[in-house]
N, CA, C and O atoms as CSV, one atom per row, in Angstrom:
chain,resi,resn,atom,element,x,y,z
A,1,UNK,N,N,0.464,-7.705,-21.442
A,1,UNK,CA,C,-0.034,-6.921,-21.576
A,1,UNK,C,C,-1.635,-6.241,-22.644
A,1,UNK,O,O,-2.019,-6.778,-23.683
A,2,UNK,N,N,-2.110,-5.335,-22.175
A,2,UNK,CA,C,-3.462,-5.381,-22.771
A,2,UNK,C,C,-3.335,-4.597,-23.713
A,2,UNK,O,O,-2.542,-4.653,-24.652
A,3,UNK,N,N,-4.125,-3.839,-23.478
A,3,UNK,CA,C,-4.062,-2.723,-25.020
A,3,UNK,C,C,-4.503,-1.001,-23.089
A,3,UNK,O,O,-4.022,0.090,-22.786
A,4,UNK,N,N,-5.220,-1.605,-22.711
A,4,UNK,CA,C,-5.870,-1.207,-21.490
A,4,UNK,C,C,-4.386,-0.329,-20.576
A,4,UNK,O,O,-4.429,0.901,-20.575
A,5,UNK,N,N,-3.126,-1.051,-19.832
A,5,UNK,CA,C,-2.497,-0.461,-19.965
A,5,UNK,C,C,-1.900,-0.328,-20.786
A,5,UNK,O,O,-0.847,-0.621,-20.221
A,6,UNK,N,N,-1.392,0.051,-22.505
A,6,UNK,CA,C,-1.157,0.917,-23.208
A,6,UNK,C,C,-1.217,2.649,-22.953
A,6,UNK,O,O,-0.513,3.634,-22.736
A,7,UNK,N,N,-2.719,2.158,-23.172
A,7,UNK,CA,C,-3.846,3.095,-23.086
A,7,UNK,C,C,-3.298,3.900,-21.721
A,7,UNK,O,O,-2.948,4.980,-22.196
A,8,UNK,N,N,-3.172,3.926,-21.031
A,8,UNK,CA,C,-3.064,4.453,-20.063
A,8,UNK,C,C,-1.194,4.937,-19.277
A,8,UNK,O,O,-0.811,5.938,-18.670
A,9,UNK,N,N,-0.758,4.153,-19.537
A,9,UNK,CA,C,0.458,4.643,-19.791
A,9,UNK,C,C,1.053,5.765,-20.396
A,9,UNK,O,O,1.894,6.536,-19.935
A,10,UNK,N,N,0.259,5.739,-21.974
A,10,UNK,CA,C,0.254,6.802,-22.567
A,10,UNK,C,C,-0.399,8.139,-21.875
A,10,UNK,O,O,-0.069,9.320,-21.763
A,11,UNK,N,N,-1.433,7.370,-21.498
A,11,UNK,CA,C,-2.109,9.012,-20.715
A,11,UNK,C,C,-0.991,9.253,-19.675
A,11,UNK,O,O,-0.502,10.352,-19.938
A,12,UNK,N,N,-0.323,8.654,-18.517
A,12,UNK,CA,C,0.194,8.714,-17.819
A,12,UNK,C,C,1.482,9.640,-18.706
A,12,UNK,O,O,1.599,10.781,-18.257
A,13,UNK,N,N,2.466,9.298,-19.909
A,13,UNK,CA,C,3.097,9.835,-20.565
A,13,UNK,C,C,3.016,11.775,-20.997
A,13,UNK,O,O,3.869,12.661,-21.053
A,14,UNK,N,N,1.259,11.715,-21.264
A,14,UNK,CA,C,0.761,13.382,-21.860
A,14,UNK,C,C,0.788,14.166,-20.538
A,14,UNK,O,O,1.228,15.295,-20.323
A,15,UNK,N,N,-0.028,12.925,-19.365
A,15,UNK,CA,C,-0.824,14.541,-18.148
A,15,UNK,C,C,0.119,12.862,-16.313
A,15,UNK,O,O,-0.343,11.934,-15.649
A,16,UNK,N,N,1.807,13.744,-16.500
A,16,UNK,CA,C,1.918,12.367,-15.776
A,16,UNK,C,C,2.109,13.273,-14.529
A,16,UNK,O,O,2.553,14.418,-14.447
A,17,UNK,N,N,1.422,12.017,-13.133
A,17,UNK,CA,C,1.212,13.035,-11.334
A,17,UNK,C,C,2.269,14.215,-11.705
A,17,UNK,O,O,3.209,14.306,-12.493
A,18,UNK,N,N,1.640,15.096,-10.728
A,18,UNK,CA,C,2.385,15.501,-9.610
A,18,UNK,C,C,3.111,15.597,-8.978
A,18,UNK,O,O,2.600,15.262,-7.910
A,19,UNK,N,N,4.065,15.841,-8.807
A,19,UNK,CA,C,5.419,15.737,-7.519
A,19,UNK,C,C,4.580,14.748,-6.188
A,19,UNK,O,O,4.487,13.721,-5.516
A,20,UNK,N,N,4.167,15.972,-6.509
A,20,UNK,CA,C,3.376,15.535,-5.049
A,20,UNK,C,C,2.407,14.430,-4.435
A,20,UNK,O,O,2.331,13.979,-3.292
A,21,UNK,N,N,1.692,14.153,-5.602
A,21,UNK,CA,C,0.913,13.010,-5.528
A,21,UNK,C,C,1.877,11.580,-5.147
A,21,UNK,O,O,1.726,10.820,-4.190
A,22,UNK,N,N,3.147,11.504,-6.511
A,22,UNK,CA,C,3.991,10.938,-6.534
A,22,UNK,C,C,4.439,10.741,-5.221
A,22,UNK,O,O,3.951,9.755,-4.669
A,23,UNK,N,N,5.419,11.563,-4.414
A,23,UNK,CA,C,5.765,11.405,-3.249
A,23,UNK,C,C,4.578,11.085,-1.759
A,23,UNK,O,O,4.711,10.602,-0.635
A,24,UNK,N,N,3.536,11.625,-2.496
A,24,UNK,CA,C,2.570,10.518,-1.650
A,24,UNK,C,C,2.440,9.590,-1.142
A,24,UNK,O,O,2.413,9.327,0.061
A,25,UNK,N,N,2.251,8.379,-2.879
A,25,UNK,CA,C,2.553,7.288,-2.347
A,25,UNK,C,C,3.193,6.753,-2.925
A,25,UNK,O,O,2.786,5.947,-3.762
A,26,UNK,N,N,4.478,7.000,-2.699
A,26,UNK,CA,C,5.603,6.468,-2.225
A,26,UNK,C,C,5.769,7.059,-0.577
A,26,UNK,O,O,6.937,7.345,-0.319
A,27,UNK,N,N,5.239,7.180,0.041
A,27,UNK,CA,C,5.258,7.524,1.682
A,27,UNK,C,C,4.175,6.962,1.897
A,27,UNK,O,O,4.908,5.998,2.116
A,28,UNK,N,N,3.205,6.603,2.050
A,28,UNK,CA,C,2.204,5.665,1.693
A,28,UNK,C,C,2.599,3.783,1.169
A,28,UNK,O,O,1.863,2.836,1.447
A,29,UNK,N,N,3.212,3.738,0.807
A,29,UNK,CA,C,3.754,2.229,0.130
A,29,UNK,C,C,5.009,2.117,1.740
A,29,UNK,O,O,4.834,1.633,2.858
A,30,UNK,N,N,5.898,2.637,1.265
A,30,UNK,CA,C,6.813,3.271,2.769
A,30,UNK,C,C,6.787,2.714,4.319
A,30,UNK,O,O,7.507,2.121,5.123
A,31,UNK,N,N,5.356,3.352,4.194
A,31,UNK,CA,C,4.375,3.007,5.948
A,31,UNK,C,C,3.911,1.949,6.161
A,31,UNK,O,O,3.821,1.359,7.238
A,32,UNK,N,N,3.445,1.508,4.718
A,32,UNK,CA,C,2.827,-0.071,4.944
A,32,UNK,C,C,4.374,-1.460,5.198
A,32,UNK,O,O,4.529,-2.413,5.962
A,33,UNK,N,N,5.585,-0.557,3.593
A,33,UNK,CA,C,6.550,-1.940,4.097
A,33,UNK,C,C,6.990,-1.754,5.882
A,33,UNK,O,O,7.236,-2.763,6.542
A,34,UNK,N,N,7.053,-0.015,6.662
A,34,UNK,CA,C,7.175,-0.127,7.781
A,34,UNK,C,C,6.883,-0.749,8.645
A,34,UNK,O,O,7.620,-0.849,9.626
A,35,UNK,N,N,5.712,-1.363,8.554
A,35,UNK,CA,C,4.348,-2.356,9.258
A,35,UNK,C,C,4.420,-2.939,9.604
A,35,UNK,O,O,4.321,-3.448,10.720
A,36,UNK,N,N,4.839,-3.252,7.874
A,36,UNK,CA,C,5.100,-4.849,7.247
A,36,UNK,C,C,6.215,-5.617,8.347
A,36,UNK,O,O,6.086,-6.429,9.264
A,37,UNK,N,N,7.426,-4.854,7.689
A,37,UNK,CA,C,9.185,-5.202,8.629
A,37,UNK,C,C,9.107,-5.053,10.445
A,37,UNK,O,O,9.302,-5.882,11.335
A,38,UNK,N,N,8.905,-4.274,10.460
A,38,UNK,CA,C,7.908,-4.650,12.340
A,38,UNK,C,C,7.340,-4.954,12.793
A,38,UNK,O,O,7.378,-5.126,14.011
A,39,UNK,N,N,6.240,-5.260,11.844
A,39,UNK,CA,C,5.284,-7.074,12.427
A,39,UNK,C,C,5.949,-8.918,12.148
A,39,UNK,O,O,5.888,-10.003,12.726
A,40,UNK,N,N,6.571,-8.311,10.857
A,40,UNK,CA,C,7.406,-9.560,10.808
A,40,UNK,C,C,8.372,-10.129,11.240
A,40,UNK,O,O,8.814,-11.158,10.730
A,41,UNK,N,N,8.983,-9.426,12.491
A,41,UNK,CA,C,10.279,-9.130,12.639
A,41,UNK,C,C,9.858,-9.141,14.468
A,41,UNK,O,O,10.768,-9.420,15.250
A,42,UNK,N,N,9.180,-8.987,14.732
A,42,UNK,CA,C,8.469,-9.199,16.066
A,42,UNK,C,C,8.391,-8.433,17.139
A,42,UNK,O,O,8.274,-8.860,18.287
A,43,UNK,N,N,8.461,-7.108,16.763
A,43,UNK,CA,C,8.527,-5.798,17.869
A,43,UNK,C,C,7.786,-5.132,17.665
A,43,UNK,O,O,8.017,-3.934,17.827
A,44,UNK,N,N,6.200,-5.682,17.090
A,44,UNK,CA,C,5.002,-5.032,16.782
A,44,UNK,C,C,4.823,-5.403,18.575
A,44,UNK,O,O,5.218,-6.402,19.177
A,45,UNK,N,N,4.150,-4.300,19.059
A,45,UNK,CA,C,3.690,-3.745,20.793
A,45,UNK,C,C,2.431,-4.707,20.695
A,45,UNK,O,O,1.505,-4.433,19.931
A,46,UNK,N,N,2.424,-6.103,21.678
A,46,UNK,CA,C,0.790,-7.399,21.939
A,46,UNK,C,C,-0.423,-6.195,21.967
A,46,UNK,O,O,-1.434,-6.346,21.282
A,47,UNK,N,N,-0.260,-5.181,22.682
A,47,UNK,CA,C,-1.895,-4.289,22.542
A,47,UNK,C,C,-1.850,-4.228,21.257
A,47,UNK,O,O,-2.881,-4.711,20.789
A,48,UNK,N,N,-0.864,-3.720,20.167
A,48,UNK,CA,C,-1.888,-3.101,18.735
A,48,UNK,C,C,-2.034,-4.367,17.943
A,48,UNK,O,O,-1.929,-4.456,16.719
A,49,UNK,N,N,-2.303,-5.379,18.827
A,49,UNK,CA,C,-2.554,-7.157,17.727
A,49,UNK,C,C,-4.193,-7.680,18.053
A,49,UNK,O,O,-4.643,-8.021,19.147
A,50,UNK,N,N,-4.652,-7.642,17.208
A,50,UNK,CA,C,-6.294,-8.015,17.366
A,50,UNK,C,C,-6.306,-8.450,17.511
A,50,UNK,O,O,-5.251,-9.035,17.265
A,51,UNK,N,N,-7.360,-9.301,18.221
A,51,UNK,CA,C,-8.457,-10.444,19.257
A,51,UNK,C,C,-8.891,-10.979,17.559
A,51,UNK,O,O,-9.695,-10.649,16.688
A,52,UNK,N,N,-7.941,-11.866,17.731
A,52,UNK,CA,C,-9.240,-12.907,16.603
A,52,UNK,C,C,-10.804,-13.135,17.786
A,52,UNK,O,O,-10.858,-13.047,19.013
A,53,UNK,N,N,-11.866,-13.434,16.800
A,53,UNK,CA,C,-13.260,-13.125,17.137
A,53,UNK,C,C,-13.556,-14.926,16.560
A,53,UNK,O,O,-13.367,-15.611,15.555
A,54,UNK,N,N,-14.328,-15.109,18.438
A,54,UNK,CA,C,-14.620,-16.655,18.482
A,54,UNK,C,C,-16.012,-16.713,17.021
A,54,UNK,O,O,-16.585,-15.695,16.633
A,55,UNK,N,N,-16.261,-18.021,16.494
A,55,UNK,CA,C,-17.009,-18.199,15.687
A,55,UNK,C,C,-18.264,-19.080,16.414
A,55,UNK,O,O,-18.178,-20.239,16.819
A,56,UNK,N,N,-19.437,-18.210,16.463
A,56,UNK,CA,C,-20.511,-19.083,17.512
A,56,UNK,C,C,-20.889,-20.459,16.882
A,56,UNK,O,O,-21.275,-20.406,15.714
A,57,UNK,N,N,-20.842,-21.542,17.411
A,57,UNK,CA,C,-22.130,-23.253,16.536
A,57,UNK,C,C,-22.861,-22.697,16.407
A,57,UNK,O,O,-23.901,-23.146,15.926
């Protein structure tokens, strides 16, 4: 870890993020993990998948 990380950690220690922001970040991470898990298990619907584009020669 370099000095920048320590400065950022000290700033967060003095002015921590609000509880609402922490919940928002954890909620976004949870949604991403849920989508990745559903896709990994093969339960993602076929209509929601993107179609690969063919490259023009």
